[in-house]
Structure formats: C-alpha cells, structure tokens
XYZ file of C-alpha atoms in Angstrom:
725
model
C 0.000 0.000 0.000
C 1.272 3.494 -0.804
C 0.145 7.064 -1.346
C -0.070 8.225 -4.932
C 2.148 11.093 -6.064
C -0.505 13.708 -5.235
C -1.030 12.463 -1.695
C -4.811 12.536 -2.161
C -5.292 8.804 -2.643
C -3.847 5.497 -1.620
C -3.125 2.617 -3.938
C -2.917 -1.025 -2.965
C -3.109 -4.573 -4.306
C -5.854 -7.016 -3.316
C -7.718 -9.926 -4.874
C -5.356 -10.088 -7.828
C -5.771 -6.433 -8.909
C -4.545 -2.948 -8.056
C -6.961 -0.443 -6.508
C -7.143 3.295 -5.852
C -9.013 4.845 -2.926
C -9.746 8.588 -3.029
C -9.100 9.959 0.479
C -11.688 12.707 0.090
C -14.620 10.675 -1.211
C -13.354 7.210 -0.179
C -14.457 5.970 -3.578
C -12.709 2.747 -4.496
C -11.891 1.968 -8.095
C -9.734 -0.577 -9.923
C -6.562 0.868 -11.337
C -4.827 -0.458 -14.419
C -1.062 0.089 -14.371
C 0.522 2.410 -16.867
C 2.623 0.771 -19.543
C 5.773 1.842 -17.718
C 4.647 0.279 -14.446
C 5.025 -3.296 -13.329
C 1.568 -4.950 -13.328
C 2.359 -7.335 -10.466
C -0.292 -7.747 -7.783
C 2.219 -8.796 -5.127
C 4.521 -6.246 -3.539
C 7.538 -5.213 -5.634
C 10.729 -4.203 -3.822
C 13.595 -2.110 -5.144
C 15.896 -3.383 -2.425
C 16.479 -6.917 -1.233
C 15.526 -7.862 2.327
C 15.039 -11.040 4.327
C 11.746 -12.890 4.509
C 9.646 -12.533 7.639
C 7.786 -15.399 9.267
C 4.246 -15.325 10.582
C 2.214 -14.900 7.410
C -0.361 -17.359 6.163
C -0.029 -19.760 3.264
C -0.460 -18.247 -0.167
C 0.716 -18.649 -3.746
C 2.519 -16.464 -6.278
C 2.394 -16.926 -10.030
C 5.693 -15.794 -11.566
C 5.178 -14.677 -15.168
C 8.294 -14.298 -17.314
C 7.584 -11.808 -20.105
C 11.231 -11.547 -21.124
C 13.230 -13.537 -23.659
C 15.667 -14.671 -20.945
C 15.697 -17.799 -18.859
C 15.301 -16.749 -15.230
C 16.269 -18.282 -11.901
C 14.013 -18.109 -8.853
C 15.385 -17.795 -5.314
C 13.666 -17.626 -1.953
C 15.366 -15.163 0.413
C 15.195 -16.844 3.811
C 14.737 -15.100 7.151
C 18.470 -14.476 7.466
C 18.799 -13.033 3.976
C 20.324 -16.125 2.350
C 19.346 -17.168 -1.178
C 17.793 -20.603 -1.691
C 17.334 -21.843 -5.249
C 13.819 -22.866 -6.293
C 14.283 -23.593 -9.977
C 14.110 -21.845 -13.326
C 11.440 -20.086 -15.386
C 11.862 -20.331 -19.130
C 11.506 -17.371 -21.490
C 7.808 -16.581 -21.856
C 6.889 -19.196 -19.258
C 5.171 -18.964 -15.900
C 5.373 -20.848 -12.618
C 3.076 -21.159 -9.605
C 4.990 -21.114 -6.326
C 3.580 -22.059 -2.940
C 4.832 -19.647 -0.274
C 3.836 -17.586 2.767
C 2.857 -13.947 3.161
C 5.879 -11.696 3.785
C 8.272 -14.147 2.139
C 10.653 -12.510 -0.341
C 11.467 -13.928 -3.778
C 14.403 -12.888 -5.956
C 14.470 -13.371 -9.726
C 17.771 -13.181 -11.631
C 18.920 -14.055 -15.134
C 21.650 -16.567 -15.924
C 24.251 -13.791 -15.710
C 23.171 -13.060 -12.144
C 21.504 -9.720 -12.873
C 18.471 -9.008 -10.717
C 15.225 -8.980 -12.698
C 12.788 -8.620 -9.831
C 12.298 -8.735 -6.058
C 8.816 -9.630 -4.859
C 7.056 -10.043 -1.519
C 4.152 -12.481 -1.229
C 0.951 -11.084 0.272
C -1.960 -12.818 2.014
C -3.965 -13.120 -1.202
C -2.730 -15.227 -4.090
C -0.998 -12.906 -6.533
C 1.059 -12.472 -9.658
C 4.696 -11.409 -10.025
C 5.421 -10.146 -13.521
C 8.994 -10.011 -14.801
C 8.927 -7.743 -17.843
C 12.381 -6.150 -17.979
C 11.350 -2.861 -16.345
C 12.760 -3.609 -12.884
C 15.465 -1.310 -11.512
C 17.422 -1.814 -8.307
C 17.420 1.074 -5.874
C 20.644 3.025 -6.335
C 21.735 2.318 -2.770
C 21.351 -1.405 -3.355
C 23.487 -1.549 -6.480
C 27.082 -2.630 -5.953
C 29.537 0.249 -6.239
C 31.633 -1.890 -8.540
C 30.605 -5.244 -9.955
C 33.252 -7.981 -9.573
C 34.980 -8.632 -12.843
C 34.218 -11.999 -14.445
C 38.009 -12.477 -14.624
C 38.499 -11.875 -10.882
C 40.253 -8.506 -10.890
C 42.294 -7.611 -7.815
C 41.417 -4.476 -5.784
C 44.357 -2.492 -7.206
C 43.486 -3.560 -10.749
C 46.866 -5.125 -11.416
C 45.898 -8.803 -11.390
C 43.184 -10.776 -13.086
C 42.466 -14.389 -12.243
C 40.318 -16.801 -14.213
C 39.568 -20.504 -14.453
C 41.450 -22.251 -17.243
C 41.358 -26.033 -17.681
C 40.036 -26.444 -14.123
C 42.922 -24.426 -12.640
C 43.717 -20.813 -11.788
C 45.410 -18.665 -14.401
C 46.764 -15.251 -13.420
C 47.493 -12.270 -15.662
C 49.553 -9.211 -14.769
C 47.613 -6.345 -16.376
C 50.705 -4.093 -16.390
C 52.946 -6.453 -18.346
C 50.311 -8.800 -19.789
C 52.454 -11.637 -18.450
C 50.497 -14.783 -17.578
C 51.192 -17.594 -15.159
C 49.421 -20.691 -13.863
C 48.805 -20.455 -10.124
C 47.545 -23.999 -9.557
C 48.046 -27.388 -11.146
C 45.894 -29.702 -8.985
C 42.534 -28.949 -10.587
C 40.889 -31.695 -12.643
C 37.503 -32.252 -14.236
C 36.438 -34.144 -11.104
C 38.083 -31.692 -8.705
C 38.157 -28.260 -10.346
C 38.754 -24.791 -9.045
C 35.519 -22.787 -9.081
C 34.932 -19.078 -9.627
C 34.904 -18.074 -5.961
C 37.682 -15.572 -5.224
C 38.489 -13.367 -2.238
C 41.346 -10.896 -2.748
C 43.205 -9.385 0.177
C 42.762 -5.589 0.415
C 46.391 -5.009 -0.651
C 46.068 -7.416 -3.645
C 48.952 -9.493 -2.268
C 46.960 -12.654 -1.519
C 44.171 -14.536 -3.248
C 41.790 -17.011 -1.646
C 40.157 -19.489 -4.017
C 38.010 -22.596 -3.685
C 38.712 -26.018 -5.132
C 35.617 -28.206 -5.112
C 35.546 -31.956 -5.656
C 32.339 -33.022 -7.377
C 29.730 -34.862 -5.352
C 26.854 -37.067 -6.408
C 24.971 -35.772 -9.414
C 21.558 -37.167 -8.499
C 18.786 -36.402 -10.947
C 15.028 -36.492 -10.507
C 12.869 -37.307 -13.523
C 9.290 -36.071 -13.880
C 6.864 -36.868 -16.678
C 4.510 -34.150 -17.864
C 1.706 -36.335 -19.132
C -0.392 -33.671 -20.852
C 1.781 -30.791 -22.120
C -0.145 -27.799 -23.412
C 1.946 -27.511 -26.573
C 2.246 -31.114 -27.741
C 0.443 -34.440 -27.691
C 3.218 -36.700 -26.422
C 4.393 -36.661 -22.793
C 7.480 -34.628 -21.926
C 10.322 -35.709 -19.653
C 11.702 -33.172 -17.172
C 15.084 -33.894 -15.580
C 16.860 -31.776 -12.995
C 19.537 -32.032 -10.304
C 18.193 -32.696 -6.814
C 20.392 -33.779 -3.904
C 18.811 -35.966 -1.230
C 19.853 -36.824 2.336
C 22.954 -38.983 2.477
C 24.208 -38.032 -0.982
C 27.895 -37.261 -1.344
C 28.200 -33.487 -1.328
C 30.692 -31.387 -3.293
C 33.795 -31.057 -1.115
C 34.989 -27.446 -0.948
C 38.546 -26.712 0.159
C 40.170 -23.355 0.761
C 43.270 -22.533 -1.297
C 45.550 -19.588 -0.473
C 48.002 -17.992 -2.912
C 50.735 -15.403 -2.566
C 50.144 -13.702 -5.896
C 53.150 -11.397 -5.724
C 55.530 -14.352 -5.426
C 53.401 -16.715 -7.500
C 53.178 -19.494 -4.935
C 50.542 -21.451 -3.045
C 50.563 -21.358 0.751
C 49.416 -24.672 2.295
C 46.414 -24.253 4.589
C 45.739 -26.421 7.638
C 42.313 -27.993 6.910
C 41.821 -29.887 10.175
C 39.235 -27.400 11.462
C 37.099 -27.561 8.317
C 37.647 -30.998 6.829
C 33.995 -32.044 6.417
C 32.103 -29.022 5.113
C 28.464 -28.726 4.314
C 29.422 -25.241 3.206
C 32.269 -22.741 3.330
C 31.025 -19.175 2.879
C 31.401 -15.522 3.811
C 35.111 -14.940 3.184
C 36.291 -11.803 4.956
C 39.764 -10.219 4.991
C 41.079 -8.165 7.885
C 41.824 -4.557 6.844
C 45.576 -5.095 7.347
C 45.508 -8.186 5.050
C 47.218 -10.292 7.715
C 44.405 -12.853 7.969
C 41.067 -13.840 6.528
C 38.061 -15.626 7.983
C 35.206 -17.696 6.642
C 32.099 -19.420 7.957
C 32.412 -23.211 8.129
C 29.210 -25.236 8.487
C 30.082 -28.857 9.190
C 28.028 -31.588 7.553
C 25.416 -32.689 10.065
C 24.898 -29.072 11.197
C 26.203 -29.594 14.726
C 29.273 -27.372 14.283
C 29.246 -23.809 12.947
C 32.616 -22.127 13.062
C 34.308 -18.880 12.073
C 37.770 -20.019 10.991
C 40.682 -17.569 10.865
C 43.655 -18.211 8.543
C 46.998 -16.415 8.843
C 47.920 -15.136 5.381
C 51.678 -15.678 5.579
C 51.620 -19.188 7.111
C 48.216 -20.719 6.344
C 47.798 -21.552 10.030
C 44.145 -21.986 11.025
C 42.354 -21.415 14.298
C 38.728 -21.416 15.395
C 37.839 -17.811 16.100
C 34.208 -18.582 16.990
C 32.840 -22.089 17.413
C 29.191 -22.991 17.886
C 28.476 -26.640 18.724
C 25.288 -28.504 19.596
C 24.307 -32.053 20.510
C 21.245 -31.574 18.294
C 21.570 -28.959 15.542
C 22.819 -25.442 14.966
C 20.057 -23.648 13.088
C 22.387 -22.056 10.541
C 19.589 -21.487 8.032
C 17.323 -19.333 10.184
C 19.294 -18.180 13.247
C 22.677 -17.135 11.929
C 24.070 -13.611 12.009
C 27.685 -12.486 11.630
C 28.622 -8.812 11.433
C 32.244 -7.636 11.245
C 33.204 -4.341 12.886
C 36.615 -3.956 11.278
C 37.291 -0.461 12.592
C 37.281 -1.676 16.199
C 38.221 -5.339 15.711
C 34.937 -6.861 16.850
C 32.320 -9.295 15.564
C 28.620 -9.526 16.368
C 27.419 -13.134 16.490
C 24.086 -14.901 17.020
C 23.820 -17.998 19.203
C 21.352 -20.191 21.124
C 24.047 -21.351 23.565
C 22.161 -20.150 26.666
C 18.911 -21.745 25.507
C 17.542 -18.667 23.726
C 18.520 -16.987 20.460
C 20.667 -14.001 21.420
C 23.500 -11.733 20.260
C 27.111 -11.762 21.442
C 30.031 -9.372 20.940
C 33.396 -11.002 20.139
C 36.949 -9.747 19.995
C 37.920 -10.391 16.366
C 41.589 -10.815 17.293
C 41.393 -13.199 20.253
C 38.055 -14.886 19.602
C 36.985 -14.139 23.174
C 33.442 -13.113 24.069
C 33.553 -9.494 25.213
C 29.961 -9.592 26.411
C 26.534 -11.024 25.757
C 24.521 -8.253 24.108
C 20.981 -9.549 24.646
C 19.783 -11.991 27.279
C 16.629 -13.318 28.881
C 13.807 -15.839 28.275
C 13.027 -14.374 24.867
C 14.626 -14.483 21.420
C 16.161 -12.219 18.807
C 14.091 -12.752 15.661
C 16.409 -10.795 13.371
C 18.792 -7.828 13.145
C 17.596 -4.857 11.105
C 20.410 -2.341 11.523
C 23.841 -2.028 13.136
C 25.018 1.495 13.965
C 28.777 1.110 14.393
C 29.265 4.778 15.256
C 26.708 4.823 18.081
C 27.447 1.181 18.940
C 23.799 0.224 18.785
C 21.835 -2.674 17.306
C 18.270 -2.396 16.066
C 16.550 -5.755 16.105
C 13.283 -7.694 16.204
C 12.416 -9.732 19.284
C 9.914 -12.421 20.181
C 8.646 -13.065 23.703
C 10.265 -9.939 25.130
C 6.939 -8.911 26.676
C 6.071 -11.694 29.125
C 2.397 -10.690 29.139
C 1.979 -11.155 25.394
C 1.984 -14.008 22.910
C 5.693 -14.949 22.567
C 5.342 -15.121 18.788
C 4.497 -11.418 18.561
C 7.271 -9.446 16.871
C 8.502 -6.344 18.698
C 11.177 -3.888 17.599
C 14.005 -3.000 19.969
C 17.361 -1.272 20.260
C 20.316 -2.133 22.475
C 23.890 -0.941 22.970
C 26.794 -3.193 22.010
C 27.655 -3.692 25.692
C 24.148 -4.934 26.486
C 22.983 -1.765 28.226
C 20.255 0.602 27.153
C 17.722 -1.960 25.952
C 14.725 -0.057 24.602
C 11.517 -1.696 23.402
C 10.415 0.625 20.612
C 6.968 -0.947 20.184
C 4.426 -1.644 22.878
C 0.915 -2.636 21.767
C -0.361 -6.162 22.400
C 0.081 -7.586 18.916
C 2.661 -8.411 16.291
C 4.374 -5.349 14.873
C 5.738 -4.018 11.584
C 7.503 -0.653 11.497
C 8.830 1.894 9.054
C 11.608 4.215 10.243
C 12.108 7.823 9.274
C 15.334 8.417 7.294
C 17.318 9.532 10.363
C 15.719 6.858 12.590
C 14.279 9.504 14.894
C 10.689 8.335 14.429
C 8.890 5.196 13.405
C 5.473 4.270 12.096
C 4.309 1.206 13.988
C 1.407 -0.934 12.797
C 0.400 -3.813 15.012
C -2.469 -6.273 15.039
C -3.578 -9.711 16.160
C -5.861 -12.206 14.480
C -8.562 -10.805 16.782
C -7.458 -7.145 16.705
C -7.633 -4.969 13.572
C -4.493 -2.979 12.732
C -3.523 -0.017 14.893
C -0.991 2.493 13.548
C 1.032 4.751 15.826
C 3.752 7.357 15.480
C 6.462 6.626 18.035
C 9.842 7.986 19.021
C 12.624 5.765 17.713
C 14.901 7.171 20.404
C 12.890 6.540 23.584
C 10.210 4.233 22.177
C 7.497 6.524 23.544
C 4.129 7.057 21.885
C 3.776 10.388 20.092
C 0.277 9.878 18.766
C -2.102 7.210 17.547
C -2.722 7.717 13.843
C -5.350 5.170 12.880
C -7.384 2.250 14.186
C -9.005 -0.064 11.684
C -12.713 -0.642 12.246
C -14.035 -4.186 11.950
C -17.692 -3.226 12.494
C -18.753 -3.816 8.900
C -17.036 -7.191 8.895
C -18.791 -8.285 12.079
C -22.156 -7.040 10.826
C -21.699 -9.129 7.684
C -21.530 -12.240 9.844
C -17.757 -12.510 9.913
C -16.472 -14.599 12.811
C -13.437 -13.225 14.586
C -10.693 -15.884 14.913
C -10.111 -16.762 18.543
C -6.754 -17.270 20.201
C -6.474 -20.186 22.595
C -3.616 -21.171 24.905
C -3.075 -24.229 27.081
C -0.223 -26.296 28.486
C 1.627 -28.830 26.360
C 2.869 -32.337 27.048
C 5.130 -31.296 29.917
C 2.254 -29.680 31.804
C 3.879 -26.240 31.894
C 4.941 -25.018 28.434
C 2.301 -22.831 26.802
C 1.021 -23.966 23.410
C -0.590 -21.306 21.219
C -3.195 -21.705 18.519
C -6.206 -20.179 16.782
C -9.826 -21.290 16.367
C -11.859 -20.466 13.240
C -15.656 -20.803 13.258
C -18.187 -20.598 10.404
C -20.205 -17.402 10.068
C -23.450 -19.276 10.783
C -22.022 -20.714 13.997
C -24.548 -21.425 16.772
C -23.696 -22.296 20.360
C -25.998 -25.285 20.738
C -24.627 -27.264 17.790
C -21.752 -29.736 17.499
C -19.184 -29.162 14.750
C -16.537 -31.472 13.312
C -13.010 -30.228 14.031
C -10.330 -29.951 11.343
C -6.712 -29.136 12.064
C -4.782 -27.279 9.396
C -1.271 -28.514 10.113
C 2.226 -27.471 9.141
C 4.899 -28.532 11.626
C 8.009 -27.589 9.641
C 10.755 -26.870 12.218
C 12.072 -23.908 10.234
C 9.421 -21.553 11.621
C 6.175 -21.082 13.511
C 3.065 -21.198 11.401
C -0.045 -20.080 13.280
C -1.215 -16.702 11.898
C -0.624 -13.756 14.203
C -1.622 -10.729 12.107
C -5.155 -9.532 11.503
C -6.733 -10.458 8.188
C -10.285 -10.272 6.940
C -9.761 -13.666 5.364
C -7.629 -16.665 6.286
C -7.525 -19.795 4.157
C -8.589 -21.798 7.219
C -11.733 -19.656 7.370
C -12.799 -20.869 3.927
C -12.744 -24.442 5.221
C -14.652 -23.421 8.353
C -17.447 -21.894 6.265
C -18.393 -25.375 5.087
C -19.588 -26.197 8.603
C -16.402 -27.009 10.495
C -14.392 -25.589 13.350
C -10.829 -25.269 12.051
C -7.791 -24.948 14.303
C -4.121 -24.103 13.793
C -1.522 -24.901 16.451
C 2.230 -24.527 16.924
C 3.389 -27.576 18.867
C 6.808 -28.382 20.244
C 9.471 -28.906 17.611
C 8.665 -25.717 15.728
C 10.809 -22.601 15.933
C 10.649 -19.089 17.450
C 10.612 -20.256 21.058
C 13.405 -21.615 23.260
C 16.132 -23.954 22.027
C 14.621 -26.771 24.127
C 11.212 -26.219 22.513
C 12.809 -26.401 19.064
C 15.001 -29.424 19.853
C 11.960 -31.692 20.145
C 12.134 -32.054 16.354
C 15.728 -33.377 16.379
C 15.787 -36.739 14.588
C 12.100 -36.787 15.473
C 10.067 -35.168 12.695
C 7.376 -37.840 13.028
C 6.524 -36.330 16.429
C 5.316 -33.147 14.678
C 4.127 -31.786 18.028
C 1.155 -34.177 18.053
C 1.194 -34.751 21.835
C 0.784 -30.977 22.270
C -1.727 -30.597 19.448
C -4.057 -33.276 20.755
C -3.917 -31.877 24.302
C -4.635 -28.402 22.912
C -7.701 -29.575 20.962
C -8.980 -31.552 23.949
C -8.531 -28.525 26.222
C -10.350 -26.300 23.724
C -13.246 -28.791 23.601
C -13.623 -28.555 27.385
C -14.021 -24.791 27.113
C -16.057 -24.904 23.902
C -18.281 -28.014 23.880
C -19.283 -27.270 20.278
C -16.081 -29.070 19.201
C -17.060 -32.651 18.360
C -13.976 -34.749 19.039
C -15.578 -37.859 17.573
C -15.188 -36.191 14.160
C -11.664 -34.786 13.795
C -9.946 -34.191 10.464
C -6.523 -32.934 9.463
C -4.956 -31.467 6.313
C -1.718 -29.899 5.138
C 0.755 -29.625 2.313
C 4.480 -30.326 1.913
C 5.764 -30.928 5.462
C 2.106 -30.528 6.398
C 1.282 -33.374 4.029
C 3.783 -35.564 5.837
C 2.290 -34.433 9.163
C -1.260 -35.132 7.982
C -0.568 -38.711 7.020
C 1.508 -39.138 10.174
C -1.500 -38.007 12.198
C -3.692 -40.691 10.633
C -1.046 -43.411 10.934
C 0.295 -42.663 14.414
C -2.758 -41.096 16.061
C -5.598 -42.781 14.215
C -7.640 -42.993 17.400
C -7.940 -39.182 17.307
C -7.727 -38.076 13.665
C -10.344 -39.806 11.480
C -10.078 -38.054 8.087
C -7.063 -36.520 6.372
C -6.032 -34.843 3.120
C -2.268 -34.962 2.560
C -0.890 -32.795 -0.243
C 2.612 -33.105 -1.759
C 4.064 -34.658 1.366
C 7.687 -35.602 1.989
C 6.576 -38.920 3.460
C 10.080 -40.323 3.857
C 12.746 -37.786 4.756
C 15.328 -39.677 2.696
C 13.340 -38.720 -0.422
C 13.217 -34.965 0.128
C 15.704 -32.115 -0.393
C 19.015 -32.615 1.373
C 19.486 -29.333 3.252
C 16.096 -29.205 4.980
C 16.046 -32.826 6.099
C 19.660 -33.208 7.210
C 19.280 -30.038 9.283
C 16.504 -31.557 11.419
C 17.064 -35.317 11.020
C 20.861 -35.251 11.074
C 23.716 -36.892 9.210
C 24.901 -39.611 8.705
C 21.604 -41.211 7.763
C 20.615 -43.432 10.677
C 17.806 -45.964 11.187
C 15.582 -43.197 12.574
C 14.987 -41.968 9.019
C 13.405 -45.266 7.982
C 11.656 -45.807 11.314
C 9.771 -42.500 10.970
C 8.815 -42.952 7.326
C 5.104 -42.874 6.535
C 5.837 -45.593 3.996
C 6.959 -47.947 6.763
C 3.852 -47.188 8.816
C 1.304 -47.204 5.985
C -0.186 -50.495 7.204
C -1.401 -48.648 10.334
C -3.918 -46.549 8.369
C -7.352 -46.512 10.013
C -9.212 -43.428 8.818
C -10.200 -41.908 5.506
C -7.269 -40.626 3.447
C -6.984 -38.519 0.300
C -3.486 -38.148 -1.155
C -2.952 -35.244 -3.569
C 0.176 -34.685 -5.643
C 1.218 -32.627 -8.651
C 3.091 -34.631 -11.254
C 5.591 -31.770 -11.813
C 6.443 -31.054 -8.170
C 10.077 -29.871 -8.128
C 10.107 -29.090 -4.413
C 9.199 -32.537 -3.051
C 9.747 -35.551 -5.298
C 6.265 -36.857 -6.275
C 7.696 -40.366 -5.985
C 7.460 -39.923 -2.215
C 3.666 -39.890 -2.476
C 3.644 -42.801 -4.914
C 5.783 -44.873 -2.537
C 3.071 -44.379 0.087
C 0.512 -45.468 -2.500
C 2.524 -48.613 -3.159
C 2.706 -49.432 0.559
C -1.033 -48.834 1.037
C -1.853 -51.097 -1.894
C 0.376 -53.832 -0.506
C -1.327 -53.444 2.885
C -4.748 -53.698 1.166
C -5.863 -50.321 2.531
C -8.661 -48.218 1.061
C -7.699 -44.634 0.219
C -8.195 -41.958 -2.421
C -5.495 -40.598 -4.744
C -5.578 -37.449 -6.865
C -2.682 -36.829 -9.265
C -3.036 -33.463 -11.009
C -1.348 -33.340 -14.444
C 0.919 -30.349 -14.939
C 0.638 -29.208 -11.321
C 3.663 -28.425 -9.201
C 4.156 -28.158 -5.463
C 0.966 -27.386 -3.575
C -1.428 -29.083 -5.996
C -4.197 -28.933 -3.379
C -4.088 -25.164 -3.817
C -5.249 -25.385 -7.426
C -8.981 -24.761 -7.955
C -9.664 -28.433 -8.639
C -7.423 -29.671 -5.827
C -9.025 -27.246 -3.376
C -12.529 -28.373 -4.345
C -11.660 -32.053 -3.988
C -10.068 -31.436 -0.595
C -13.138 -29.655 0.732
C -15.503 -32.235 -0.741
C -13.585 -34.995 1.020
C -14.173 -33.450 4.431
C -17.821 -32.649 3.701
C -18.400 -36.229 2.627
C -16.597 -37.957 5.496
C -17.017 -35.571 8.447
C -20.432 -34.045 7.708
C -21.835 -37.172 6.061
C -23.198 -35.243 3.095
C -22.674 -35.456 -0.618
C -21.321 -32.084 -1.798
C -23.708 -29.907 -3.828
C -26.485 -32.503 -3.684
C -28.182 -31.454 -0.474
C-alpha cells in the first residue's frame, strides 16, 4: 500500500488487482497500471531484504515476459538465497509460499530482474524487464568476471580447471595452480586481500549428481508426454567437497592451509579479509549441522584457528538463526547464538576470539537484526517473547547498545508489529495487530520508544455485521504440563452455540518456523474451510521454531513427532471450554511438510484423527531435499529416518485418506507420495489418490485440488454429498 504522487489517494493490491481509494470521497476503483509500471499484484521491492515469518499460506504466479531464462530464489529469514528452480523465457510458474516471504528473480548472468514479496492473497509477479534496483542497493563496482584484484593489477580466471593469473601491467600470464581436474576443479569463488597481495580461491571436488525425472503427461503444446530432468540432492548423498586454497600472488606461490578445522564441510562461505591483510576468515558449516565455526587463517603461514565455534548435541540452526557482522574499525564481531537456551547476540573480539559480552539476554529471542550502527554502537533488532504478558510469537522492535545496556523496546501494543523508520531513525510508524485485533498504527519515538500519537485504528464493524467470525486465540499447556502452546480457532459465520461441529486441524509442523497466523486479516484460508460447517484450528506444537532452544530441539531426529502430543492436548482442552467441538469427528490437512504431518497423524494417532487430506508430502525424509532434512534429522543417515517414514507405517492406516500430488512437483519428489501409494496397496488399505497433471508443489491449492479437498471433508465428516443437499 502506498500514497499516490498527489497524496490525495492510496493505492494497494488485493484480490489479484490494483486499486485506488480517493481519500476525500473514499471511492474505491480498480486501477490499471501504466505501460511503464510493473503490473504485479504482489509487492515489488527495489531493495532486497530477508523474509519474515508469521504470514499465512499463499501462492505467487511468476510470469516471465522476457526472452531470458530466469532463476528463482527464496530469500530466507536471514537473507540467504535458496534456489527454487528456473522459469523459461515466456513461461510462468506457480509457487507455494507464505505472506511476507521474499522472492528474488535473476537471469543466468546473475543480474536481478525482480524482487517480490508475497501477500496474504494469491498474486502475480510479472517479470517484464522494467525492474530497476534502488541506487543504494546496487554494488559500487561489480566484480569482474576475470576476478580482478582491488588495485586492478591482477586478473584471475579458471582455465582447464585451474587458476590462471594475468599481470595487467605487463600482460604476463602464469598458472597459479596445477591440482585442478575435471572431477576436482577450481571454481569461480575468489576473495582478494585488500592489498592485492593474496588470493583465496576454492577447489571443489564433485559430489553425487543425483537427478530427478518427472513426466509431464499432458503438455499444453504437444500431444506426447514430456520428460523433465533436474539435479536434486537428497539426504545422504555425497556433497561437493569445498577446500580453501591460499596464494601469494606477488611471489606466484601457493601457501598450504591447515584444513583440520574444516575438513567435512556442508558449506564454506562468507570470506572476509582483515583490513591489514594479515588474515582472513570464513564461515564453516560442518556436515550434520552440529558445528558452525568462524575459521581464521593467517595469510603468511596458512595456520588456522577457530575464532568462533558454535556446537550442539542436536543442531545449529544455521539457516534461520545465523548472524555475523564484522566491525573492522574496532576489531569486533557480532554473532548470534542459542548457547544459553535462547537466540541471542554476542560481541566477540575479532583478534582473540573471546566473548567481550553477551549483548541480549533473557527468556526471549532475537528474531532478526535490522540495523547495526557502528558509530553509536547500537543494534536495532526484532524480538519475540520480550513482553512476558503477550503471545511470545508477537514481533517487537528494539534497540540495544553493544555492551548490552540501554535496551529499549520501541513498540508496545499487544500484537505483532511491523515498522517503518524515518530516514534519520528519529521516528517510526508502527502498525500492530492480532488475528482478533484490527491494525492499529502509531507514530512513536525511535529514540525513547514513547508514543507520540495514535494515527489510525481499523474498524471491523462492517465485517462483524456481515456475519464474519473473529478468529479466537487459545492457549493451554503442552505435554510437559507447563509449556504454553498457542493456537487459533476459526468458526463458520453461521455458527450457533448449541450445535456440534466437526473439528479440522490445518497442520504445518516444519521446524524452520512457527506457522499459526498472528496478524489480523479479513480472510484466512482456514476460514474458507470453516465456512463449510467445520471448526478449524491451527496450532504450533513443540518442535517448531521461534521459542526456546529446548522447545525447538523436540524435532531433532524426530520429525514424526510433529508436536502431536501438544496438538491433541490443545484440541482436547479447547473442547472442554467450547463443547461445540465434536472430538468424535476430527480431520486434518496440510501440504508439503504438512502433508507428511497429515498422514503421520492418521497413521500414528488414528484414534484421534479420522479423516485426512495430505498434499505433496515428503513422506520419507530420505526422499526430500538434502538441506532441509539433514538439518533436522541429522547426518549420517541413521535408522531413525526409515523408522519414521510414513511408507513404513502405511499399514497402520485406520481413517479416511486422500493423497494429492502434482506430477511436476520440483520441491518434493512426487515419488514420495507414490511410494506411500505402493505401501497402502500392498497393505490392502482403502484410500483416495488425486494426481493433477501439470501441477507443481501445492497441488491442493489449485482450484480443482481445493474443491476435492473440501468435498472430502464434507463427505466424510459431515456425512453429506457435496452440492447434492
């Protein structure tokens, strides 16, 4: 949403279109974009930022109107890029996602072609060649494809799998390395020292080249089926082995590096030279994700030492709780860690590797860092659970000094917050809401966090008068009898107190986040299901993120748990307060990890869940993408992978099951669903299967898949034949 150039109207996107509201007459009218404007209905950014958790499920259609092949990346909550496939010239792709998740589109040369933010409604992201990065976000100088040194004298390139160096002053050339081969080549990852004396490069031995094959049975442009083949690493596969190579360019020699501290990498990233060029560091993530280490290498000797080392008996959540910020002027590093049981910030001495002080502390978590002010020695960050009287998943904005003093909570209202700072960070616009509280917008001091004035309060009166049912928050204790479990209840608009309603849980227990909606919305996808005559619930059980480390660790090598002991207790507690919940008729549905959870609910808790619709599930964690599954289930691959597979437990099916899968799912291998089908057939179990030709991940979100899902619950929980009564 934004003001137009005149300031007399606001423009926003909703329901797949753009709209204009006149602030004098409040007349609302559709607005067609000018030819020079991007016609996307999702939010378009000019500057890259990290995704934010907490939004509901949604979908974005990426439309490529250029003649280039494009690559699609999800920007995770720590700002890291995660590849999600390619979009051919003139092609389009439907992508399942969550509101407030950021998607980056680049061409094969790496040039940014679009940055988009998913919104609550399903939307369209159009890539048409008009996108321009904000000037401040453009690199001052783009690295040369030939690897030019900072002083411009040297250029390095890959030649026959090795490093070739050219002196630009004399045009003399030399070969720096001779160990590269086709199976173990040097790759184009270079880090020059500031004085151009040293070069760090990466030699990477090839790993497994696993391919997944999908058959498009009914292509739109031809009669015969089409085979799609793409690279897709799975848990246990041999990974590419990256090794750090150090060269003294001035003397044309390689300096041996001690690799004992980083011999088994999942990844080696974030190379950083000290300003005096005496040493460089990098981030080493050990395979298995139980060791995350900042390694420091002395430039003249190649000697290595662990500057910062994070170790865990379970997992180090490198993908979602990792932050490293170098303060070169004062020789310090800011670091994020869960070592005290909560996700907090620490200040390190960059020379000695000693902790100078813990910056944040307490039974709450840092959700992300927004800004580091090196001059004032302050950190601006988002926190969860910092207000003990509020829902711990609510996001608040805070500021703290490097030494841990001067903690200021900049936001206050009982809700989850989103802010916009003034250019000098003197003021902020704070909008907060809850699922049961319409948005409130305030002007606050960004220095003291005090309220200056309340600007606007949204009015839900018209919604309520239309019959809209406000979602209700519900909290009870989990399996340990003391940890609070939070969820939401959705009721149909024709709800009456003296009637019993079947209960359906919308489940997604992926450990990478928390998934119950927290922000206000006039429409949630769970509400659409409720309108059919159900009470729908969403719950965050143990094993999901954004709480304590102990809460999160429940998922470790234990994804089949999926928080079910907490979920069932929560639903039973809600039924005691609200007797309208009929626990003899309980259903469950979800997609992706939620599809795995759904089937797991029927197989492992069939005495409670009677009907389930499982979409695009990763039913055996050995079949799914390597990074996500090894992070939570661990490496090497142990017997717990097989023991928790839905395929192994398929014979336990008791209730009614509908499996949905898209034949072109590139996120989760569709074979995972078909392996469940095979096991169910062998166990002589009755079930329903819907394979949608041409559909990708999230096939249940297609119009036909959505209708079949809803019909299944109407038929088996309400006992009615859809559209015939």
